[in-house]
């Protein structure tokens, strides 16, 4: 072979090695970034390297809130995992020979997971083919470690942001006001999704004069922190307006005017119910909200037919009241649309599912809420769910 031909062959071989490394790096970018959380990133990194020439891989990470190292993920041959020790070489990638159980010679390649110059972890990979493990395979470990570190940084920032948002939202979503003792009340809030952030759904109860209580359930458009902030503004405004002891439809009219004048809040639906235990009645008014249900003593459900006005924030007004009797054995259930709505399904079908429920007779509000959530599979709903149940407390006659 001529000298020129040898140079060409060498260039072709080098080019092929570069392409192979580029393909592996591309695979790493796609695979290691498939999870938004720290655990998922580490598991993807370990599995990725096991598919690229290594028999065992371990990922050790230093937690943000504690000293020491935690083995976060492992993959591959469990007999070789014991040979995978976290490396402490000042953040310098390195490889060293070792002997596995049974006298098998192996090579351990370690690389740091570094964030902004600080090493927060190591990935260590074992190959039982030490004499056949080339530069390409060791470079794959280093490249994958860099990509994983970038995703870990993103995952930690995301986790920190979510913690901040969650605590802020929890502060915004304060416990609802306490109704008069003549009402038994139970409420539940279920945020949608696995990341459990509070959104724009809320429920509320406000004490009024003469033993009456105002029950509220509302739904601000959207999810997350922005919706929670707007929801808190709605709650504050509603408490101010409700303190004037106006009828429900006039409370909505006043609230709509206040929100429309602000101009910076998202629209919201809202349902108000003024319960008067002394008269055994409930007066309803709706601003674009779904109707409530009344569960009778025998466990059957009935939807309350209401005229539905426009959502709050439009400034249009036009809310009308409806009053109906409420027996001591009746349980009133207010809810947001996440409880019943299902994607691609007509809302009438969704509401019919609720009205066809027959719960256990004699259930108190707490038990009834739990049964309704279970029967409608609300824990897997596609939207936030807020439910508020209330029943007039029967008076005890002195002996």
GROMACS .gro file of N, CA, C and O in nm, residues 255-375:
model
  484
  255UNK      N    1  -6.952   4.136   4.151
  255UNK     CA    2  -6.820   4.077   4.130
  255UNK      C    3  -6.779   4.088   3.983
  255UNK      O    4  -6.663   4.119   3.953
  256UNK      N    5  -6.871   4.064   3.892
  256UNK     CA    6  -6.842   4.076   3.750
  256UNK      C    7  -6.798   4.218   3.715
  256UNK      O    8  -6.703   4.239   3.639
  257UNK      N    9  -6.864   4.316   3.773
  257UNK     CA   10  -6.829   4.456   3.747
  257UNK      C   11  -6.689   4.489   3.800
  257UNK      O   12  -6.609   4.555   3.732
  258UNK      N   13  -6.658   4.441   3.921
  258UNK     CA   14  -6.527   4.467   3.981
  258UNK      C   15  -6.416   4.405   3.896
  258UNK      O   16  -6.313   4.468   3.868
  259UNK      N   17  -6.435   4.280   3.855
  259UNK     CA   18  -6.333   4.209   3.777
  259UNK      C   19  -6.317   4.272   3.639
  259UNK      O   20  -6.205   4.287   3.589
  260UNK      N   21  -6.429   4.308   3.576
  260UNK     CA   22  -6.423   4.369   3.443
  260UNK      C   23  -6.349   4.502   3.448
  260UNK      O   24  -6.273   4.536   3.356
  261UNK      N   25  -6.368   4.579   3.554
  261UNK     CA   26  -6.297   4.707   3.568
  261UNK      C   27  -6.148   4.687   3.584
  261UNK      O   28  -6.068   4.770   3.541
  262UNK      N   29  -6.109   4.576   3.649
  262UNK     CA   30  -5.967   4.549   3.667
  262UNK      C   31  -5.899   4.524   3.533
  262UNK      O   32  -5.793   4.578   3.504
  263UNK      N   33  -5.960   4.440   3.450
  263UNK     CA   34  -5.912   4.417   3.314
  263UNK      C   35  -5.790   4.328   3.302
  263UNK      O   36  -5.752   4.289   3.192
  264UNK      N   37  -5.726   4.293   3.413
  264UNK     CA   38  -5.604   4.214   3.405
  264UNK      C   39  -5.620   4.068   3.443
  264UNK      O   40  -5.522   3.994   3.443
  265UNK      N   41  -5.741   4.027   3.478
  265UNK     CA   42  -5.764   3.890   3.525
  265UNK      C   43  -5.829   3.805   3.416
  265UNK      O   44  -5.906   3.855   3.334
  266UNK      N   45  -5.801   3.678   3.420
  266UNK     CA   46  -5.863   3.586   3.327
  266UNK      C   47  -6.011   3.569   3.362
  266UNK      O   48  -6.048   3.580   3.479
  267UNK      N   49  -6.096   3.536   3.263
  267UNK     CA   50  -6.236   3.507   3.295
  267UNK      C   51  -6.247   3.385   3.385
  267UNK      O   52  -6.157   3.301   3.390
  268UNK      N   53  -6.357   3.374   3.456
  268UNK     CA   54  -6.379   3.261   3.546
  268UNK      C   55  -6.527   3.229   3.550
  268UNK      O   56  -6.612   3.318   3.539
  269UNK      N   57  -6.557   3.102   3.567
  269UNK     CA   58  -6.694   3.062   3.596
  269UNK      C   59  -6.711   3.056   3.747
  269UNK      O   60  -6.613   3.038   3.821
  270UNK      N   61  -6.835   3.068   3.794
  270UNK     CA   62  -6.858   3.070   3.938
  270UNK      C   63  -7.002   3.031   3.968
  270UNK      O   64  -7.094   3.069   3.894
  271UNK      N   65  -7.019   2.954   4.073
  271UNK     CA   66  -7.153   2.916   4.119
  271UNK      C   67  -7.166   2.955   4.266
  271UNK      O   68  -7.079   2.921   4.346
  272UNK      N   69  -7.273   3.028   4.297
  272UNK     CA   70  -7.301   3.068   4.435
  272UNK      C   71  -7.430   3.002   4.482
  272UNK      O   72  -7.527   2.991   4.407
  273UNK      N   73  -7.427   2.958   4.607
  273UNK     CA   74  -7.547   2.902   4.671
  273UNK      C   75  -7.559   2.961   4.811
  273UNK      O   76  -7.469   2.943   4.894
  274UNK      N   77  -7.669   3.029   4.835
  274UNK     CA   78  -7.696   3.083   4.969
  274UNK      C   79  -7.791   2.986   5.040
  274UNK      O   80  -7.904   2.966   4.998
  275UNK      N   81  -7.739   2.922   5.145
  275UNK     CA   82  -7.816   2.821   5.217
  275UNK      C   83  -7.876   2.884   5.343
  275UNK      O   84  -7.804   2.946   5.422
  276UNK      N   85  -8.006   2.866   5.359
  276UNK     CA   86  -8.077   2.919   5.476
  276UNK      C   87  -8.135   2.800   5.553
  276UNK      O   88  -8.246   2.753   5.523
  277UNK      N   89  -8.064   2.748   5.652
  277UNK     CA   90  -8.113   2.629   5.725
  277UNK      C   91  -8.245   2.654   5.796
  277UNK      O   92  -8.327   2.562   5.807
  278UNK      N   93  -8.267   2.775   5.846
  278UNK     CA   94  -8.391   2.802   5.919
  278UNK      C   95  -8.512   2.785   5.829
  278UNK      O   96  -8.618   2.738   5.873
  279UNK      N   97  -8.500   2.823   5.702
  279UNK     CA   98  -8.611   2.811   5.608
  279UNK      C   99  -8.604   2.681   5.527
  279UNK      O  100  -8.696   2.651   5.451
  280UNK      N  101  -8.494   2.610   5.539
  280UNK     CA  102  -8.479   2.486   5.461
  280UNK      C  103  -8.476   2.515   5.312
  280UNK      O  104  -8.540   2.445   5.234
  281UNK      N  105  -8.400   2.617   5.272
  281UNK     CA  106  -8.397   2.655   5.131
  281UNK      C  107  -8.255   2.689   5.087
  281UNK      O  108  -8.166   2.717   5.168
  282UNK      N  109  -8.236   2.688   4.955
  282UNK     CA  110  -8.109   2.726   4.895
  282UNK      C  111  -8.138   2.810   4.772
  282UNK      O  112  -8.223   2.775   4.690
  283UNK      N  113  -8.066   2.923   4.759
  283UNK     CA  114  -8.082   3.011   4.644
  283UNK      C  115  -7.954   3.007   4.562
  283UNK      O  116  -7.844   3.029   4.614
  284UNK      N  117  -7.968   2.980   4.433
  284UNK     CA  118  -7.855   2.957   4.343
  284UNK      C  119  -7.842   3.070   4.242
  284UNK      O  120  -7.941   3.131   4.201
  285UNK      N  121  -7.718   3.094   4.197
  285UNK     CA  122  -7.692   3.183   4.084
  285UNK      C  123  -7.563   3.137   4.018
  285UNK      O  124  -7.465   3.105   4.086
  286UNK      N  125  -7.563   3.133   3.884
  286UNK     CA  126  -7.450   3.076   3.811
  286UNK      C  127  -7.394   3.176   3.710
  286UNK      O  128  -7.468   3.239   3.636
  287UNK      N  129  -7.261   3.185   3.708
  287UNK     CA  130  -7.190   3.263   3.607
  287UNK      C  131  -7.112   3.167   3.519
  287UNK      O  132  -6.993   3.140   3.542
  288UNK      N  133  -7.182   3.108   3.423
  288UNK     CA  134  -7.118   3.018   3.328
  288UNK      C  135  -7.074   2.886   3.385
  288UNK      O  136  -6.995   2.814   3.322
  289UNK      N  137  -7.123   2.849   3.502
  289UNK     CA  138  -7.076   2.729   3.571
  289UNK      C  139  -7.174   2.613   3.553
  289UNK      O  140  -7.293   2.634   3.528
  290UNK      N  141  -7.121   2.491   3.570
  290UNK     CA  142  -7.207   2.372   3.563
  290UNK      C  143  -7.301   2.368   3.682
  290UNK      O  144  -7.267   2.417   3.791
  291UNK      N  145  -7.419   2.308   3.666
  291UNK     CA  146  -7.517   2.304   3.776
  291UNK      C  147  -7.472   2.211   3.888
  291UNK      O  148  -7.400   2.114   3.864
  292UNK      N  149  -7.515   2.239   4.011
  292UNK     CA  150  -7.484   2.149   4.122
  292UNK      C  151  -7.577   2.029   4.122
  292UNK      O  152  -7.676   2.024   4.047
  293UNK      N  153  -7.545   1.934   4.208
  293UNK     CA  154  -7.631   1.816   4.226
  293UNK      C  155  -7.679   1.812   4.371
  293UNK      O  156  -7.609   1.858   4.462
  294UNK      N  157  -7.797   1.757   4.388
  294UNK     CA  158  -7.851   1.734   4.522
  294UNK      C  159  -7.873   1.585   4.538
  294UNK      O  160  -7.946   1.522   4.460
  295UNK      N  161  -7.805   1.526   4.639
  295UNK     CA  162  -7.821   1.384   4.668
  295UNK      C  163  -7.923   1.370   4.780
  295UNK      O  164  -7.907   1.428   4.888
  296UNK      N  165  -8.028   1.293   4.753
  296UNK     CA  166  -8.136   1.274   4.849
  296UNK      C  167  -8.099   1.168   4.952
  296UNK      O  168  -7.993   1.104   4.944
  297UNK      N  169  -8.187   1.148   5.049
  297UNK     CA  170  -8.161   1.053   5.157
  297UNK      C  171  -8.141   0.911   5.106
  297UNK      O  172  -8.066   0.832   5.166
  298UNK      N  173  -8.206   0.875   4.993
  298UNK     CA  174  -8.192   0.740   4.940
  298UNK      C  175  -8.067   0.721   4.854
  298UNK      O  176  -8.043   0.614   4.799
  299UNK      N  177  -7.985   0.826   4.842
  299UNK     CA  178  -7.861   0.816   4.767
  299UNK      C  179  -7.870   0.856   4.622
  299UNK      O  180  -7.770   0.859   4.551
  300UNK      N  181  -7.991   0.887   4.571
  300UNK     CA  182  -8.008   0.927   4.432
  300UNK      C  183  -7.969   1.072   4.413
  300UNK      O  184  -7.973   1.153   4.507
  301UNK      N  185  -7.931   1.107   4.289
  301UNK     CA  186  -7.884   1.242   4.259
  301UNK      C  187  -7.978   1.313   4.164
  301UNK      O  188  -8.043   1.250   4.079
  302UNK      N  189  -7.984   1.445   4.178
  302UNK     CA  190  -8.068   1.527   4.092
  302UNK      C  191  -7.993   1.657   4.062
  302UNK      O  192  -7.946   1.724   4.155
  303UNK      N  193  -7.980   1.691   3.934
  303UNK     CA  194  -7.915   1.815   3.897
  303UNK      C  195  -8.011   1.932   3.911
  303UNK      O  196  -8.130   1.921   3.876
  304UNK      N  197  -7.964   2.043   3.963
  304UNK     CA  198  -8.047   2.162   3.981
  304UNK      C  199  -8.048   2.241   3.850
  304UNK      O  200  -7.942   2.280   3.800
  305UNK      N  201  -8.165   2.262   3.795
  305UNK     CA  202  -8.177   2.338   3.671
  305UNK      C  203  -8.163   2.487   3.700
  305UNK      O  204  -8.239   2.542   3.779
  306UNK      N  205  -8.064   2.550   3.634
  306UNK     CA  206  -8.035   2.690   3.660
  306UNK      C  207  -8.022   2.768   3.529
  306UNK      O  208  -7.969   2.715   3.430
  307UNK      N  209  -8.066   2.894   3.526
  307UNK     CA  210  -8.027   2.982   3.415
  307UNK      C  211  -7.880   3.016   3.431
  307UNK      O  212  -7.833   3.047   3.540
  308UNK      N  213  -7.805   3.007   3.322
  308UNK     CA  214  -7.660   3.026   3.329
  308UNK      C  215  -7.624   3.160   3.267
  308UNK      O  216  -7.646   3.182   3.147
  309UNK      N  217  -7.567   3.249   3.349
  309UNK     CA  218  -7.520   3.377   3.299
  309UNK      C  219  -7.381   3.367   3.242
  309UNK      O  220  -7.318   3.262   3.247
  310UNK      N  221  -7.328   3.477   3.189
  310UNK     CA  222  -7.193   3.475   3.132
  310UNK      C  223  -7.086   3.461   3.240
  310UNK      O  224  -7.111   3.492   3.357
  311UNK      N  225  -6.966   3.414   3.203
  311UNK     CA  226  -6.857   3.405   3.300
  311UNK      C  227  -6.823   3.541   3.360
  311UNK      O  228  -6.852   3.646   3.300
  312UNK      N  229  -6.761   3.540   3.475
  312UNK     CA  230  -6.719   3.663   3.540
  312UNK      C  231  -6.605   3.728   3.462
  312UNK      O  232  -6.521   3.659   3.403
  313UNK      N  233  -6.603   3.860   3.466
  313UNK     CA  234  -6.497   3.934   3.398
  313UNK      C  235  -6.536   3.989   3.264
  313UNK      O  236  -6.460   4.063   3.203
  314UNK      N  237  -6.656   3.956   3.216
  314UNK     CA  238  -6.701   4.006   3.086
  314UNK      C  239  -6.767   4.144   3.098
  314UNK      O  240  -6.773   4.218   3.001
  315UNK      N  241  -6.821   4.174   3.218
  315UNK     CA  242  -6.890   4.300   3.238
  315UNK      C  243  -7.031   4.302   3.183
  315UNK      O  244  -7.098   4.405   3.184
  316UNK      N  245  -7.078   4.186   3.136
  316UNK     CA  246  -7.212   4.178   3.074
  316UNK      C  247  -7.321   4.169   3.179
  316UNK      O  248  -7.429   4.227   3.166
  317UNK      N  249  -7.295   4.093   3.287
  317UNK     CA  250  -7.397   4.075   3.390
  317UNK      C  251  -7.507   3.981   3.343
  317UNK      O  252  -7.485   3.892   3.261
  318UNK      N  253  -7.628   4.002   3.397
  318UNK     CA  254  -7.742   3.921   3.355
  318UNK      C  255  -7.756   3.790   3.430
  318UNK      O  256  -7.782   3.686   3.369
  319UNK      N  257  -7.738   3.793   3.561
  319UNK     CA  258  -7.748   3.671   3.643
  319UNK      C  259  -7.884   3.664   3.710
  319UNK      O  260  -7.937   3.766   3.757
  320UNK      N  261  -7.940   3.543   3.716
  320UNK     CA  262  -8.074   3.524   3.772
  320UNK      C  263  -8.070   3.423   3.886
  320UNK      O  264  -7.996   3.324   3.879
  321UNK      N  265  -8.152   3.444   3.988
  321UNK     CA  266  -8.153   3.350   4.102
  321UNK      C  267  -8.258   3.240   4.083
  321UNK      O  268  -8.358   3.258   4.013
  322UNK      N  269  -8.233   3.128   4.145
  322UNK     CA  270  -8.330   3.018   4.154
  322UNK      C  271  -8.327   2.968   4.298
  322UNK      O  272  -8.221   2.943   4.353
  323UNK      N  273  -8.446   2.953   4.358
  323UNK     CA  274  -8.456   2.904   4.496
  323UNK      C  275  -8.531   2.772   4.498
  323UNK      O  276  -8.633   2.756   4.430
  324UNK      N  277  -8.480   2.677   4.575
  324UNK     CA  278  -8.548   2.548   4.590
  324UNK      C  279  -8.533   2.502   4.734
  324UNK      O  280  -8.445   2.546   4.808
  325UNK      N  281  -8.621   2.411   4.772
  325UNK     CA  282  -8.618   2.357   4.908
  325UNK      C  283  -8.496   2.266   4.925
  325UNK      O  284  -8.451   2.201   4.830
  326UNK      N  285  -8.443   2.263   5.047
  326UNK     CA  286  -8.331   2.177   5.081
  326UNK      C  287  -8.362   2.110   5.213
  326UNK      O  288  -8.359   2.172   5.319
  327UNK      N  289  -8.394   1.980   5.206
  327UNK     CA  290  -8.430   1.905   5.326
  327UNK      C  291  -8.304   1.872   5.407
  327UNK      O  292  -8.194   1.866   5.353
  328UNK      N  293  -8.320   1.850   5.537
  328UNK     CA  294  -8.204   1.816   5.620
  328UNK      C  295  -8.129   1.692   5.573
  328UNK      O  296  -8.008   1.680   5.596
  329UNK      N  297  -8.198   1.599   5.505
  329UNK     CA  298  -8.132   1.478   5.457
  329UNK      C  299  -8.066   1.497   5.321
  329UNK      O  300  -7.995   1.408   5.273
  330UNK      N  301  -8.090   1.611   5.255
  330UNK     CA  302  -8.030   1.638   5.124
  330UNK      C  303  -7.885   1.683   5.139
  330UNK      O  304  -7.853   1.760   5.231
  331UNK      N  305  -7.801   1.638   5.048
  331UNK     CA  306  -7.662   1.685   5.044
  331UNK      C  307  -7.639   1.757   4.912
  331UNK      O  308  -7.657   1.701   4.804
  332UNK      N  309  -7.601   1.882   4.923
  332UNK     CA  310  -7.574   1.965   4.806
  332UNK      C  311  -7.428   1.948   4.764
  332UNK      O  312  -7.338   1.955   4.848
  333UNK      N  313  -7.404   1.925   4.636
  333UNK     CA  314  -7.268   1.903   4.585
  333UNK      C  315  -7.239   2.003   4.473
  333UNK      O  316  -7.302   2.000   4.368
  334UNK      N  317  -7.143   2.092   4.498
  334UNK     CA  318  -7.093   2.186   4.398
  334UNK      C  319  -6.959   2.133   4.347
  334UNK      O  320  -6.881   2.077   4.424
  335UNK      N  321  -6.929   2.156   4.219
  335UNK     CA  322  -6.807   2.099   4.162
  335UNK      C  323  -6.762   2.180   4.042
  335UNK      O  324  -6.839   2.256   3.982
  336UNK      N  325  -6.633   2.164   4.005
  336UNK     CA  326  -6.582   2.222   3.882
  336UNK      C  327  -6.586   2.117   3.771
  336UNK      O  328  -6.605   1.997   3.798
  337UNK      N  329  -6.567   2.162   3.647
  337UNK     CA  330  -6.592   2.075   3.533
  337UNK      C  331  -6.499   1.954   3.526
  337UNK      O  332  -6.532   1.853   3.464
  338UNK      N  333  -6.381   1.962   3.590
  338UNK     CA  334  -6.290   1.848   3.587
  338UNK      C  335  -6.349   1.721   3.646
  338UNK      O  336  -6.306   1.611   3.612
  339UNK      N  337  -6.448   1.735   3.734
  339UNK     CA  338  -6.509   1.617   3.795
  339UNK      C  339  -6.582   1.532   3.693
  339UNK      O  340  -6.581   1.409   3.701
  340UNK      N  341  -6.647   1.596   3.595
  340UNK     CA  342  -6.737   1.522   3.506
  340UNK      C  343  -6.691   1.520   3.361
  340UNK      O  344  -6.719   1.424   3.289
  341UNK      N  345  -6.624   1.625   3.314
  341UNK     CA  346  -6.593   1.634   3.172
  341UNK      C  347  -6.488   1.532   3.131
  341UNK      O  348  -6.392   1.507   3.202
  342UNK      N  349  -6.510   1.475   3.011
  342UNK     CA  350  -6.414   1.384   2.952
  342UNK      C  351  -6.390   1.426   2.807
  342UNK      O  352  -6.484   1.467   2.738
  343UNK      N  353  -6.266   1.415   2.763
  343UNK     CA  354  -6.229   1.463   2.631
  343UNK      C  355  -6.313   1.396   2.522
  343UNK      O  356  -6.329   1.274   2.520
  344UNK      N  357  -6.367   1.476   2.430
  344UNK     CA  358  -6.444   1.424   2.318
  344UNK      C  359  -6.586   1.384   2.352
  344UNK      O  360  -6.657   1.328   2.269
  345UNK      N  361  -6.629   1.414   2.474
  345UNK     CA  362  -6.763   1.372   2.518
  345UNK      C  363  -6.852   1.495   2.536
  345UNK      O  364  -6.809   1.598   2.587
  346UNK      N  365  -6.978   1.484   2.493
  346UNK     CA  366  -7.073   1.593   2.511
  346UNK      C  367  -7.098   1.615   2.660
  346UNK      O  368  -7.107   1.520   2.737
  347UNK      N  369  -7.110   1.744   2.700
  347UNK     CA  370  -7.125   1.776   2.842
  347UNK      C  371  -7.253   1.718   2.900
  347UNK      O  372  -7.258   1.684   3.019
  348UNK      N  373  -7.357   1.704   2.818
  348UNK     CA  374  -7.481   1.644   2.868
  348UNK      C  375  -7.459   1.498   2.909
  348UNK      O  376  -7.516   1.451   3.009
  349UNK      N  377  -7.375   1.428   2.833
  349UNK     CA  378  -7.342   1.289   2.868
  349UNK      C  379  -7.263   1.287   2.998
  349UNK      O  380  -7.286   1.202   3.086
  350UNK      N  381  -7.170   1.383   3.013
  350UNK     CA  382  -7.088   1.389   3.134
  350UNK      C  383  -7.173   1.415   3.257
  350UNK      O  384  -7.155   1.351   3.362
  351UNK      N  385  -7.267   1.509   3.247
  351UNK     CA  386  -7.354   1.540   3.360
  351UNK      C  387  -7.449   1.425   3.390
  351UNK      O  388  -7.482   1.400   3.507
  352UNK      N  389  -7.492   1.355   3.285
  352UNK     CA  390  -7.581   1.240   3.306
  352UNK      C  391  -7.511   1.130   3.386
  352UNK      O  392  -7.574   1.060   3.466
  353UNK      N  393  -7.380   1.118   3.367
  353UNK     CA  394  -7.305   1.019   3.445
  353UNK      C  395  -7.312   1.051   3.594
  353UNK      O  396  -7.326   0.962   3.678
  354UNK      N  397  -7.300   1.179   3.626
  354UNK     CA  398  -7.310   1.220   3.766
  354UNK      C  399  -7.451   1.199   3.820
  354UNK      O  400  -7.470   1.144   3.929
  355UNK      N  401  -7.550   1.243   3.745
  355UNK     CA  402  -7.688   1.235   3.795
  355UNK      C  403  -7.738   1.091   3.806
  355UNK      O  404  -7.835   1.065   3.879
  356UNK      N  405  -7.672   0.998   3.736
  356UNK     CA  406  -7.712   0.857   3.746
  356UNK      C  407  -7.649   0.785   3.865
  356UNK      O  408  -7.683   0.670   3.893
  357UNK      N  409  -7.557   0.853   3.933
  357UNK     CA  410  -7.495   0.790   4.050
  357UNK      C  411  -7.599   0.766   4.159
  357UNK      O  412  -7.690   0.845   4.180
  358UNK      N  413  -7.579   0.658   4.231
  358UNK     CA  414  -7.659   0.630   4.350
  358UNK      C  415  -7.562   0.592   4.460
  358UNK      O  416  -7.505   0.483   4.459
  359UNK      N  417  -7.541   0.683   4.553
  359UNK     CA  418  -7.443   0.660   4.658
  359UNK      C  419  -7.508   0.589   4.776
  359UNK      O  420  -7.630   0.571   4.781
  360UNK      N  421  -7.425   0.550   4.869
  360UNK     CA  422  -7.476   0.476   4.985
  360UNK      C  423  -7.568   0.567   5.069
  360UNK      O  424  -7.527   0.676   5.110
  361UNK      N  425  -7.691   0.526   5.093
  361UNK     CA  426  -7.782   0.607   5.175
  361UNK      C  427  -7.724   0.632   5.313
  361UNK      O  428  -7.658   0.545   5.371
  362UNK      N  429  -7.745   0.752   5.364
  362UNK     CA  430  -7.698   0.786   5.498
  362UNK      C  431  -7.555   0.834   5.504
  362UNK      O  432  -7.503   0.861   5.613
  363UNK      N  433  -7.487   0.846   5.388
  363UNK     CA  434  -7.349   0.894   5.387
  363UNK      C  435  -7.343   1.040   5.433
  363UNK      O  436  -7.426   1.122   5.394
  364UNK      N  437  -7.244   1.072   5.517
  364UNK     CA  438  -7.226   1.212   5.554
  364UNK      C  439  -7.152   1.283   5.440
  364UNK      O  440  -7.104   1.218   5.346
  365UNK      N  441  -7.138   1.416   5.444
  365UNK     CA  442  -7.073   1.487   5.333
  365UNK      C  443  -6.932   1.437   5.301
  365UNK      O  444  -6.895   1.427   5.183
  366UNK      N  445  -6.853   1.407   5.404
  366UNK     CA  446  -6.717   1.357   5.379
  366UNK      C  447  -6.721   1.226   5.300
  366UNK      O  448  -6.649   1.208   5.202
  367UNK      N  449  -6.804   1.133   5.345
  367UNK     CA  450  -6.814   1.003   5.279
  367UNK      C  451  -6.870   1.018   5.138
  367UNK      O  452  -6.826   0.950   5.045
  368UNK      N  453  -6.967   1.107   5.121
  368UNK     CA  454  -7.028   1.126   4.991
  368UNK      C  455  -6.926   1.182   4.891
  368UNK      O  456  -6.918   1.136   4.777
  369UNK      N  457  -6.846   1.280   4.933
  369UNK     CA  458  -6.744   1.336   4.844
  369UNK      C  459  -6.646   1.228   4.801
  369UNK      O  460  -6.612   1.216   4.683
  370UNK      N  461  -6.599   1.149   4.896
  370UNK     CA  462  -6.503   1.043   4.863
  370UNK      C  463  -6.563   0.943   4.765
  370UNK      O  464  -6.495   0.898   4.671
  371UNK      N  465  -6.690   0.908   4.783
  371UNK     CA  466  -6.753   0.810   4.694
  371UNK      C  467  -6.772   0.868   4.555
  371UNK      O  468  -6.748   0.800   4.455
  372UNK      N  469  -6.812   0.993   4.546
  372UNK     CA  470  -6.831   1.056   4.415
  372UNK      C  471  -6.697   1.065   4.341
  372UNK      O  472  -6.689   1.034   4.221
  373UNK      N  473  -6.591   1.105   4.409
  373UNK     CA  474  -6.459   1.112   4.346
  373UNK      C  475  -6.414   0.975   4.296
  373UNK      O  476  -6.358   0.963   4.186
  374UNK      N  477  -6.440   0.873   4.376
  374UNK     CA  478  -6.400   0.737   4.338
  374UNK      C  479  -6.482   0.687   4.220
  374UNK      O  480  -6.427   0.635   4.123
  375UNK      N  481  -6.613   0.705   4.226
  375UNK     CA  482  -6.701   0.651   4.123
  375UNK      C  483  -6.680   0.721   3.988
  375UNK      O  484  -6.699   0.660   3.882
   0.00000   0.00000   0.00000
